[in-house]
PDB file of C-alpha atoms in Angstrom:
ATOM      1  CA  MET A  72      -0.005  -0.060   0.055  1.00 39.00           C
ATOM      2  CA  SER A  73       1.269   3.407  -0.959  1.00 40.00           C
ATOM      3  CA  GLY A  74      -0.858   5.407   1.376  1.00 40.00           C
ATOM      4  CA  HIS A  75       0.666   6.913   4.576  1.00 41.00           C
ATOM      5  CA  SER A  76      -0.626   9.122   7.311  1.00 41.00           C
ATOM      6  CA  ILE A  77       0.870  12.350   8.208  1.00 42.00           C
ATOM      7  CA  PRO A  78       1.690  12.975  11.807  1.00 50.00           C
ATOM      8  CA  VAL A  79      -1.754  14.697  12.933  1.00 44.00           C
ATOM      9  CA  SER A  80      -2.584  11.654  14.801  1.00 38.00           C
ATOM     10  CA  HIS A  81      -5.465   9.313  14.459  1.00 37.00           C
ATOM     11  CA  ARG A  82      -9.202   9.772  14.989  1.00 42.00           C
ATOM     12  CA  SER A  83     -10.372   8.391  18.274  1.00 44.00           C
ATOM     13  CA  GLU A  84     -13.964   9.395  18.682  1.00 46.00           C
ATOM     14  CA  GLY A  85     -16.859   7.484  17.676  1.00 46.00           C
ATOM     15  CA  GLU A  86     -18.849   8.629  14.527  1.00 44.00           C
ATOM     16  CA  GLY A  87     -22.003   7.149  15.095  1.00 54.00           C
ATOM     17  CA  ALA A  88     -24.643   9.854  14.852  1.00 69.00           C
ATOM     18  CA  ARG A  89     -22.424  12.457  13.368  1.00 82.00           C
ATOM     19  CA  HIS A  90     -23.473  14.714  10.652  1.00 89.00           C
ATOM     20  CA  ARG A  91     -21.126  14.463   7.858  1.00 92.00           C
ATOM     21  CA  ILE A  92     -20.232  17.819   6.281  1.00 92.00           C
ATOM     22  CA  ALA A  93     -17.588  19.135   4.031  1.00 94.00           C
ATOM     23  CA  PRO A  94     -15.663  21.813   5.722  1.00 96.00           C
ATOM     24  CA  PRO A  95     -15.053  25.097   3.851  1.00 95.00           C
ATOM     25  CA  VAL A  96     -11.571  25.350   2.149  1.00 95.00           C
ATOM     26  CA  ASP A  97      -9.164  27.929   0.911  1.00 95.00           C
ATOM     27  CA  VAL A  98      -6.641  26.990  -1.318  1.00 95.00           C
ATOM     28  CA  PHE A  99      -3.475  28.988  -2.274  1.00 95.00           C
ATOM     29  CA  GLU A 100      -0.698  28.402  -4.879  1.00 94.00           C
ATOM     30  CA  THR A 101       2.571  29.406  -3.193  1.00 93.00           C
ATOM     31  CA  ALA A 102       6.308  29.620  -4.380  1.00 90.00           C
ATOM     32  CA  GLU A 103       6.721  26.269  -2.519  1.00 91.00           C
ATOM     33  CA  GLY A 104       3.424  24.392  -3.652  1.00 93.00           C
ATOM     34  CA  VAL A 105      -0.026  24.538  -2.415  1.00 94.00           C
ATOM     35  CA  LEU A 106      -1.549  25.721   0.880  1.00 95.00           C
ATOM     36  CA  LEU A 107      -4.854  24.299   1.925  1.00 95.00           C
ATOM     37  CA  VAL A 108      -6.852  25.936   4.772  1.00 96.00           C
ATOM     38  CA  ALA A 109      -9.933  24.319   6.144  1.00 96.00           C
ATOM     39  CA  ASP A 110     -12.359  25.240   8.853  1.00 96.00           C
ATOM     40  CA  VAL A 111     -12.782  22.370  11.370  1.00 97.00           C
ATOM     41  CA  PRO A 112     -13.804  23.855  14.698  1.00 97.00           C
ATOM     42  CA  GLY A 113     -13.889  21.584  17.597  1.00 97.00           C
ATOM     43  CA  CYS A 114     -11.256  19.163  16.233  1.00 96.00           C
ATOM     44  CA  THR A 115      -8.146  18.227  18.231  1.00 95.00           C
ATOM     45  CA  ALA A 116      -5.231  16.642  16.729  1.00 93.00           C
ATOM     46  CA  ASP A 117      -6.598  13.511  18.252  1.00 93.00           C
ATOM     47  CA  THR A 118      -9.929  13.579  16.513  1.00 94.00           C
ATOM     48  CA  LEU A 119      -8.436  14.605  13.063  1.00 95.00           C
ATOM     49  CA  SER A 120      -6.935  12.512  10.519  1.00 94.00           C
ATOM     50  CA  ILE A 121      -5.321  13.416   7.247  1.00 94.00           C
ATOM     51  CA  GLU A 122      -4.523  10.444   4.762  1.00 93.00           C
ATOM     52  CA  VAL A 123      -2.696  10.312   1.431  1.00 92.00           C
ATOM     53  CA  GLU A 124      -3.188   7.295  -0.559  1.00 89.00           C
ATOM     54  CA  ASP A 125      -1.996   7.414  -4.193  1.00 86.00           C
ATOM     55  CA  ASP A 126      -3.029  10.788  -5.432  1.00 87.00           C
ATOM     56  CA  THR A 127      -5.836  11.380  -3.036  1.00 91.00           C
ATOM     57  CA  LEU A 128      -5.732  13.551   0.075  1.00 94.00           C
ATOM     58  CA  ALA A 129      -8.420  12.818   2.676  1.00 94.00           C
ATOM     59  CA  ILE A 130      -9.374  14.857   5.635  1.00 95.00           C
ATOM     60  CA  GLU A 131     -11.543  13.495   8.352  1.00 95.00           C
ATOM     61  CA  GLY A 132     -12.195  15.110  11.748  1.00 96.00           C
ATOM     62  CA  ALA A 133     -14.726  14.697  14.569  1.00 96.00           C
ATOM     63  CA  ALA A 134     -16.105  17.597  16.642  1.00 96.00           C
ATOM     64  CA  ALA A 135     -18.937  17.569  19.339  1.00 95.00           C
ATOM     65  CA  PHE A 136     -20.259  20.794  20.841  1.00 96.00           C
ATOM     66  CA  SER A 137     -21.413  18.875  23.871  1.00 94.00           C
ATOM     67  CA  ALA A 138     -23.023  19.816  27.124  1.00 94.00           C
ATOM     68  CA  PRO A 139     -21.050  20.110  30.180  1.00 94.00           C
ATOM     69  CA  ALA A 140     -21.802  17.592  32.984  1.00 95.00           C
ATOM     70  CA  GLY A 141     -25.178  18.250  34.560  1.00 96.00           C
ATOM     71  CA  PHE A 142     -26.314  20.635  31.747  1.00 97.00           C
ATOM     72  CA  GLN A 143     -29.572  20.000  29.631  1.00 96.00           C
ATOM     73  CA  GLU A 144     -29.740  21.039  26.048  1.00 96.00           C
ATOM     74  CA  ARG A 145     -32.016  24.099  25.449  1.00 94.00           C
ATOM     75  CA  LEU A 146     -30.882  25.015  21.872  1.00 94.00           C
ATOM     76  CA  GLY A 147     -28.621  22.774  19.709  1.00 94.00           C
ATOM     77  CA  GLU A 148     -27.751  24.313  16.400  1.00 94.00           C
ATOM     78  CA  ASN A 149     -24.517  22.361  16.165  1.00 94.00           C
ATOM     79  CA  GLU A 150     -24.938  18.705  15.947  1.00 93.00           C
ATOM     80  CA  PRO A 151     -21.921  16.310  16.369  1.00 95.00           C
ATOM     81  CA  ILE A 152     -20.025  16.710  13.219  1.00 94.00           C
ATOM     82  CA  LEU A 153     -17.646  14.528  10.979  1.00 96.00           C
ATOM     83  CA  TYR A 154     -15.757  16.671   8.636  1.00 96.00           C
ATOM     84  CA  VAL A 155     -15.024  14.733   5.540  1.00 95.00           C
ATOM     85  CA  ARG A 156     -13.461  16.089   2.434  1.00 95.00           C
ATOM     86  CA  SER A 157     -11.115  14.521  -0.297  1.00 94.00           C
ATOM     87  CA  PHE A 158      -8.874  16.134  -2.943  1.00 93.00           C
ATOM     88  CA  LYS A 159      -6.965  14.784  -5.843  1.00 92.00           C
ATOM     89  CA  LEU A 160      -3.338  15.808  -5.909  1.00 91.00           C
ATOM     90  CA  ARG A 161      -1.823  17.194  -9.056  1.00 89.00           C
ATOM     91  CA  PRO A 162       1.161  15.231 -10.390  1.00 89.00           C
ATOM     92  CA  ASP A 163       3.587  17.896  -9.714  1.00 90.00           C
ATOM     93  CA  LEU A 164       2.765  17.877  -5.851  1.00 92.00           C
ATOM     94  CA  ASP A 165       4.820  15.771  -3.516  1.00 91.00           C
ATOM     95  CA  PRO A 166       2.649  13.530  -1.316  1.00 88.00           C
ATOM     96  CA  ALA A 167       5.523  12.337   0.866  1.00 88.00           C
ATOM     97  CA  LYS A 168       6.359  15.690   2.062  1.00 90.00           C
ATOM     98  CA  ILE A 169       2.971  16.990   3.289  1.00 93.00           C
ATOM     99  CA  SER A 170       2.826  18.882   6.565  1.00 94.00           C
ATOM    100  CA  ALA A 171      -0.041  19.876   8.563  1.00 95.00           C
ATOM    101  CA  SER A 172      -0.907  22.293  11.656  1.00 94.00           C
ATOM    102  CA  LEU A 173      -4.070  22.939  13.590  1.00 95.00           C
ATOM    103  CA  LYS A 174      -4.641  26.149  15.282  1.00 94.00           C
ATOM    104  CA  ASP A 175      -7.951  27.844  16.568  1.00 94.00           C
ATOM    105  CA  GLY A 176     -10.024  25.268  14.748  1.00 96.00           C
ATOM    106  CA  VAL A 177      -8.396  25.769  11.403  1.00 96.00           C
ATOM    107  CA  LEU A 178      -6.352  23.185   9.754  1.00 96.00           C
ATOM    108  CA  ALA A 179      -3.455  24.229   7.458  1.00 95.00           C
ATOM    109  CA  ILE A 180      -1.963  21.776   5.105  1.00 96.00           C
ATOM    110  CA  GLN A 181       1.168  22.495   3.030  1.00 94.00           C
ATOM    111  CA  ILE A 182       1.747  20.369  -0.045  1.00 94.00           C
ATOM    112  CA  PRO A 183       5.190  21.051  -1.693  1.00 94.00           C
ATOM    113  CA  ARG A 184       5.819  20.592  -5.167  1.00 91.00           C
ATOM    114  CA  THR A 185       8.328  18.146  -6.293  1.00 88.00           C
ATOM    115  CA  HIS A 186      11.751  19.341  -6.908  1.00 77.00           C
ATOM    116  CA  GLU A 187      11.680  19.148 -10.598  1.00 70.00           C
ATOM    117  CA  THR A 188       8.678  21.330 -10.999  1.00 64.00           C
ATOM    118  CA  ARG A 189       9.553  24.057  -8.503  1.00 64.00           C
ATOM    119  CA  ALA A 190      10.198  27.376  -9.979  1.00 62.00           C
ATOM    120  CA  ARG A 191      14.019  27.961 -10.053  1.00 62.00           C
ATOM    121  CA  ARG A 192      15.895  31.030 -10.958  1.00 67.00           C
ATOM    122  CA  ILE A 193      18.171  30.410 -14.018  1.00 73.00           C
ATOM    123  CA  GLU A 194      21.606  31.932 -13.927  1.00 76.00           C
ATOM    124  CA  ILE A 195      22.612  33.784 -17.077  1.00 82.00           C
ATOM    125  CA  ARG A 196      26.253  33.209 -17.759  1.00 81.00           C
ATOM    126  CA  THR A 197      28.134  35.951 -19.315  1.00 77.00           C
ATOM    127  CA  SER A 198      31.210  35.248 -21.433  1.00 71.00           C
TER     128      SER A 198
ATOM    129  CA  MET B  59     -10.711  10.502 -16.382  1.00 35.00           C
ATOM    130  CA  LEU B  60     -10.607  13.657 -14.384  1.00 35.00           C
ATOM    131  CA  ARG B  61     -10.315  16.983 -16.308  1.00 37.00           C
ATOM    132  CA  TRP B  62      -8.468  19.829 -14.688  1.00 37.00           C
ATOM    133  CA  ARG B  63      -9.777  23.328 -14.538  1.00 39.00           C
ATOM    134  CA  ASP B  64      -6.863  25.387 -15.296  1.00 33.00           C
ATOM    135  CA  LEU B  65      -6.800  27.590 -12.125  1.00 32.00           C
ATOM    136  CA  HIS B  66      -7.403  24.822  -9.609  1.00 38.00           C
ATOM    137  CA  ALA B  67      -4.485  23.458  -7.977  1.00 35.00           C
ATOM    138  CA  LEU B  68      -6.612  20.712  -6.461  1.00 41.00           C
ATOM    139  CA  ASP B  69      -9.783  19.220  -7.423  1.00 43.00           C
ATOM    140  CA  ASP B  70     -12.280  17.487  -5.303  1.00 43.00           C
ATOM    141  CA  LEU B  71     -12.156  13.724  -6.347  1.00 34.00           C
ATOM    142  CA  LEU B  72     -15.353  12.912  -4.670  1.00 32.00           C
ATOM    143  CA  ALA B  73     -17.145  16.100  -5.668  1.00 36.00           C
ATOM    144  CA  ALA B  74     -19.713  14.372  -7.773  1.00 35.00           C
ATOM    145  CA  SER B  75     -20.416  11.426  -5.106  1.00 36.00           C
ATOM    146  CA  ALA B  76     -19.324  11.825  -1.569  1.00 37.00           C
ATOM    147  CA  GLU B  77     -20.076  15.487  -1.171  1.00 40.00           C
ATOM    148  CA  MET B  78     -23.391  15.440  -2.760  1.00 37.00           C
ATOM    149  CA  ALA B  79     -24.372  12.657  -0.532  1.00 38.00           C
ATOM    150  CA  ASP B  80     -23.374  14.771   2.329  1.00 39.00           C
ATOM    151  CA  ARG B  81     -25.556  17.401   1.270  1.00 40.00           C
ATOM    152  CA  ALA B  82     -28.528  14.997   0.826  1.00 39.00           C
ATOM    153  CA  LEU B  83     -27.903  13.601   4.328  1.00 39.00           C
ATOM    154  CA  SER B  84     -27.629  16.830   6.255  1.00 42.00           C
ATOM    155  CA  GLU B  85     -28.711  19.719   4.003  1.00 44.00           C
ATOM    156  CA  ARG B  86     -25.787  21.400   5.683  1.00 48.00           C
ATOM    157  CA  ASP B  87     -23.108  22.403   3.586  1.00 48.00           C
ATOM    158  CA  PRO B  88     -21.169  25.264   5.355  1.00 48.00           C
ATOM    159  CA  ARG B  89     -19.833  26.425   2.058  1.00 46.00           C
ATOM    160  CA  ARG B  90     -23.374  27.517   1.158  1.00 48.00           C
ATOM    161  CA  GLU B  91     -24.461  28.671   4.606  1.00 50.00           C
ATOM    162  CA  ALA B  92     -24.364  32.409   5.044  1.00 54.00           C
ATOM    163  CA  ALA B  93     -27.029  33.736   7.259  1.00 67.00           C
ATOM    164  CA  THR B  94     -26.727  32.355  10.737  1.00 85.00           C
ATOM    165  CA  PHE B  95     -23.208  32.719  12.237  1.00 93.00           C
ATOM    166  CA  PRO B  96     -22.223  31.744  14.634  1.00 95.00           C
ATOM    167  CA  ARG B  97     -24.502  28.796  15.201  1.00 95.00           C
ATOM    168  CA  ILE B  98     -25.275  28.333  18.791  1.00 96.00           C
ATOM    169  CA  ASN B  99     -25.892  25.674  21.332  1.00 96.00           C
ATOM    170  CA  LEU B 100     -27.158  26.627  24.713  1.00 96.00           C
ATOM    171  CA  TYR B 101     -27.179  24.367  27.794  1.00 97.00           C
ATOM    172  CA  GLU B 102     -28.844  24.911  31.141  1.00 96.00           C
ATOM    173  CA  CYS B 103     -28.395  23.679  34.609  1.00 95.00           C
ATOM    174  CA  GLU B 104     -29.929  24.947  37.851  1.00 93.00           C
ATOM    175  CA  ALA B 105     -27.254  27.473  38.486  1.00 93.00           C
ATOM    176  CA  GLY B 106     -26.959  28.770  34.781  1.00 95.00           C
ATOM    177  CA  TYR B 107     -26.191  28.417  31.289  1.00 96.00           C
ATOM    178  CA  GLU B 108     -23.392  27.694  28.979  1.00 97.00           C
ATOM    179  CA  LEU B 109     -23.378  28.819  25.466  1.00 97.00           C
ATOM    180  CA  VAL B 110     -21.228  27.156  22.708  1.00 97.00           C
ATOM    181  CA  ALA B 111     -20.375  28.795  19.315  1.00 97.00           C
ATOM    182  CA  PRO B 112     -17.791  27.533  16.707  1.00 97.00           C
ATOM    183  CA  LEU B 113     -15.806  30.561  15.484  1.00 97.00           C
ATOM    184  CA  PRO B 114     -13.051  29.005  13.576  1.00 96.00           C
ATOM    185  CA  GLY B 115      -9.985  31.154  12.953  1.00 95.00           C
ATOM    186  CA  VAL B 116     -11.410  34.068  14.882  1.00 95.00           C
ATOM    187  CA  PRO B 117      -8.836  35.147  17.551  1.00 92.00           C
ATOM    188  CA  ALA B 118     -10.465  35.831  21.060  1.00 92.00           C
ATOM    189  CA  SER B 119      -9.096  39.353  20.807  1.00 91.00           C
ATOM    190  CA  SER B 120     -11.223  40.193  17.738  1.00 91.00           C
ATOM    191  CA  ILE B 121     -14.644  38.995  19.560  1.00 94.00           C
ATOM    192  CA  ASP B 122     -16.725  41.496  21.202  1.00 94.00           C
ATOM    193  CA  LEU B 123     -18.855  39.905  23.867  1.00 96.00           C
ATOM    194  CA  THR B 124     -21.391  41.908  25.636  1.00 94.00           C
ATOM    195  CA  ILE B 125     -24.120  40.937  28.216  1.00 93.00           C
ATOM    196  CA  GLU B 126     -26.914  43.087  29.440  1.00 89.00           C
ATOM    197  CA  ARG B 127     -29.368  41.605  31.858  1.00 86.00           C
ATOM    198  CA  ASP B 128     -30.478  38.599  29.780  1.00 90.00           C
ATOM    199  CA  VAL B 129     -29.352  39.558  26.326  1.00 92.00           C
ATOM    200  CA  LEU B 130     -25.970  38.120  25.174  1.00 95.00           C
ATOM    201  CA  THR B 131     -24.343  39.717  22.003  1.00 95.00           C
ATOM    202  CA  ILE B 132     -21.287  38.301  20.206  1.00 95.00           C
ATOM    203  CA  ARG B 133     -19.847  40.519  17.506  1.00 95.00           C
ATOM    204  CA  GLY B 134     -16.617  40.235  15.530  1.00 95.00           C
ATOM    205  CA  GLU B 135     -15.010  39.892  12.144  1.00 94.00           C
ATOM    206  CA  ARG B 136     -13.651  37.024  10.226  1.00 93.00           C
ATOM    207  CA  THR B 137     -10.345  37.933   8.304  1.00 89.00           C
ATOM    208  CA  PRO B 138      -9.133  34.639   6.741  1.00 82.00           C
ATOM    209  CA  PHE B 139      -5.266  34.356   6.574  1.00 82.00           C
ATOM    210  CA  GLU B 140      -3.825  34.711   3.215  1.00 84.00           C
ATOM    211  CA  PRO B 141      -0.261  34.157   2.512  1.00 87.00           C
ATOM    212  CA  GLU B 142       1.636  37.091   0.772  1.00 87.00           C
ATOM    213  CA  GLY B 143       2.257  36.548  -2.771  1.00 88.00           C
ATOM    214  CA  ALA B 144       0.251  33.506  -3.038  1.00 92.00           C
ATOM    215  CA  LYS B 145      -2.302  33.003  -5.935  1.00 93.00           C
ATOM    216  CA  ILE B 146      -5.796  32.413  -4.578  1.00 93.00           C
ATOM    217  CA  VAL B 147      -7.160  29.040  -6.113  1.00 92.00           C
ATOM    218  CA  ARG B 148     -10.167  28.609  -3.998  1.00 92.00           C
ATOM    219  CA  ARG B 149     -11.888  30.749  -1.475  1.00 92.00           C
ATOM    220  CA  GLU B 150     -14.872  29.160   0.391  1.00 93.00           C
ATOM    221  CA  ARG B 151     -14.072  30.160   4.016  1.00 94.00           C
ATOM    222  CA  ARG B 152     -16.354  33.092   4.790  1.00 90.00           C
ATOM    223  CA  ARG B 153     -15.107  36.433   5.544  1.00 91.00           C
ATOM    224  CA  GLY B 154     -16.490  39.678   7.021  1.00 92.00           C
ATOM    225  CA  PRO B 155     -18.290  40.967  10.205  1.00 94.00           C
ATOM    226  CA  PHE B 156     -20.685  38.933  12.038  1.00 95.00           C
ATOM    227  CA  ALA B 157     -23.107  39.607  14.983  1.00 95.00           C
ATOM    228  CA  ARG B 158     -25.704  37.463  16.891  1.00 95.00           C
ATOM    229  CA  GLN B 159     -27.728  38.200  19.707  1.00 94.00           C
ATOM    230  CA  VAL B 160     -29.299  35.666  22.155  1.00 94.00           C
ATOM    231  CA  THR B 161     -32.071  36.367  24.655  1.00 94.00           C
ATOM    232  CA  LEU B 162     -31.382  33.992  27.565  1.00 94.00           C
ATOM    233  CA  PRO B 163     -34.456  32.492  29.514  1.00 91.00           C
ATOM    234  CA  ALA B 164     -33.538  33.993  32.690  1.00 91.00           C
ATOM    235  CA  PRO B 165     -31.462  37.183  33.784  1.00 91.00           C
ATOM    236  CA  ILE B 166     -27.762  36.486  34.109  1.00 93.00           C
ATOM    237  CA  ALA B 167     -25.386  37.616  36.949  1.00 92.00           C
ATOM    238  CA  VAL B 168     -23.534  39.765  34.594  1.00 91.00           C
ATOM    239  CA  GLU B 169     -20.345  40.302  36.802  1.00 91.00           C
ATOM    240  CA  ARG B 170     -19.749  36.511  36.960  1.00 94.00           C
ATOM    241  CA  VAL B 171     -19.928  35.559  33.239  1.00 95.00           C
ATOM    242  CA  GLU B 172     -16.784  33.800  32.066  1.00 95.00           C
ATOM    243  CA  ALA B 173     -15.718  32.927  28.412  1.00 96.00           C
ATOM    244  CA  ALA B 174     -12.962  30.846  26.940  1.00 95.00           C
ATOM    245  CA  MET B 175     -11.828  29.838  23.392  1.00 95.00           C
ATOM    246  CA  ARG B 176     -10.570  26.503  22.585  1.00 95.00           C
ATOM    247  CA  GLU B 177     -10.073  24.618  19.226  1.00 95.00           C
ATOM    248  CA  GLY B 178     -11.988  27.478  17.562  1.00 96.00           C
ATOM    249  CA  VAL B 179     -15.111  26.989  19.869  1.00 97.00           C
ATOM    250  CA  LEU B 180     -16.198  29.808  22.128  1.00 97.00           C
ATOM    251  CA  ARG B 181     -17.756  28.741  25.483  1.00 97.00           C
ATOM    252  CA  VAL B 182     -19.439  31.190  27.598  1.00 96.00           C
ATOM    253  CA  LEU B 183     -20.529  30.353  31.175  1.00 96.00           C
ATOM    254  CA  LEU B 184     -23.591  32.454  32.359  1.00 96.00           C
ATOM    255  CA  PRO B 185     -24.580  32.147  35.880  1.00 95.00           C
ATOM    256  CA  LYS B 186     -28.096  32.987  36.640  1.00 93.00           C
ATOM    257  CA  SER B 187     -28.805  36.139  38.481  1.00 90.00           C
ATOM    258  CA  PRO B 188     -29.666  35.257  42.271  1.00 82.00           C
ATOM    259  CA  ALA B 189     -32.855  36.940  41.815  1.00 71.00           C
ATOM    260  CA  ALA B 190     -33.711  34.711  38.885  1.00 60.00           C
ATOM    261  CA  THR B 191     -32.931  31.338  40.795  1.00 60.00           C
ATOM    262  CA  ALA B 192     -35.702  29.555  42.492  1.00 60.00           C
ATOM    263  CA  ARG B 193     -37.002  31.052  45.740  1.00 62.00           C
ATOM    264  CA  ARG B 194     -39.437  29.762  48.111  1.00 70.00           C
ATOM    265  CA  ILE B 195     -42.294  32.056  48.710  1.00 74.00           C
ATOM    266  CA  GLU B 196     -43.692  32.508  52.079  1.00 79.00           C
ATOM    267  CA  ILE B 197     -47.498  32.605  52.159  1.00 85.00           C
ATOM    268  CA  ARG B 198     -48.800  35.111  54.529  1.00 84.00           C
ATOM    269  CA  THR B 199     -52.150  34.327  56.323  1.00 82.00           C
ATOM    270  CA  HIS B 200     -54.515  36.875  57.502  1.00 80.00           C
ATOM    271  CA  GLY B 201     -56.128  36.953  60.911  1.00 70.00           C
ATOM    272  CA  GLY B 202     -54.599  36.288  64.201  1.00 60.00           C
ATOM    273  CA  PRO B 203     -53.230  33.132  65.620  1.00 59.00           C
ATOM    274  CA  SER B 204     -55.556  30.249  65.771  1.00 53.00           C
TER     275      SER B 204
END
């Protein structure tokens, strides 16, 4: 199997009654490659997984906006959620070098281009 | 065979299947959801309420939280991060100012309200005002002692 997980840890929560939703994503083309930014509020590194298999990048994350102990629900606009989204990676991107970070409920995934396809400054030799 | 739109660095592999299924299952595609932000959960116990609101990417410092008697107002602005010099390929995350007002079922002890932010989720603990908590009412009787 050519797939591998990047170190955002594995999902540990159950996903029984969760609503599957596609998180909104911003995508940027940078000098190094592609930056993907997704809103996944309520996810921790433990409830989020990012997997690359062949040329597919899959994000999955669980979040619950649950009651503190002893509290009853009066209004519930946020159900327990399973964020699910997949992307096809362009052939010039390097799936082996993906890195990810999570902050304030926002997931940022950096996907560098392969060395051959990265922009490079060409020296002009003078004689 | 997948065809690439020129501008898209990435494309949803499952756009035609999984995401449409998501939509059918939940009717809740946040990319199409504009009006209500933030979405709120409200929990109650005898002593008070806890309000829970996902606010991804909004730093606590840019949230304006006010409480007046039984009305809580959340205001702020979403300003998504954009790397300098990068080309925008896709922009789905919402931006701009937001405001939401919630009338709580009982008056709040405003001086004891506490708020915290974790993993992009705001939690506000709202103790009920002592005047609003249950109180035993004495029933006066007329006439002299029997």
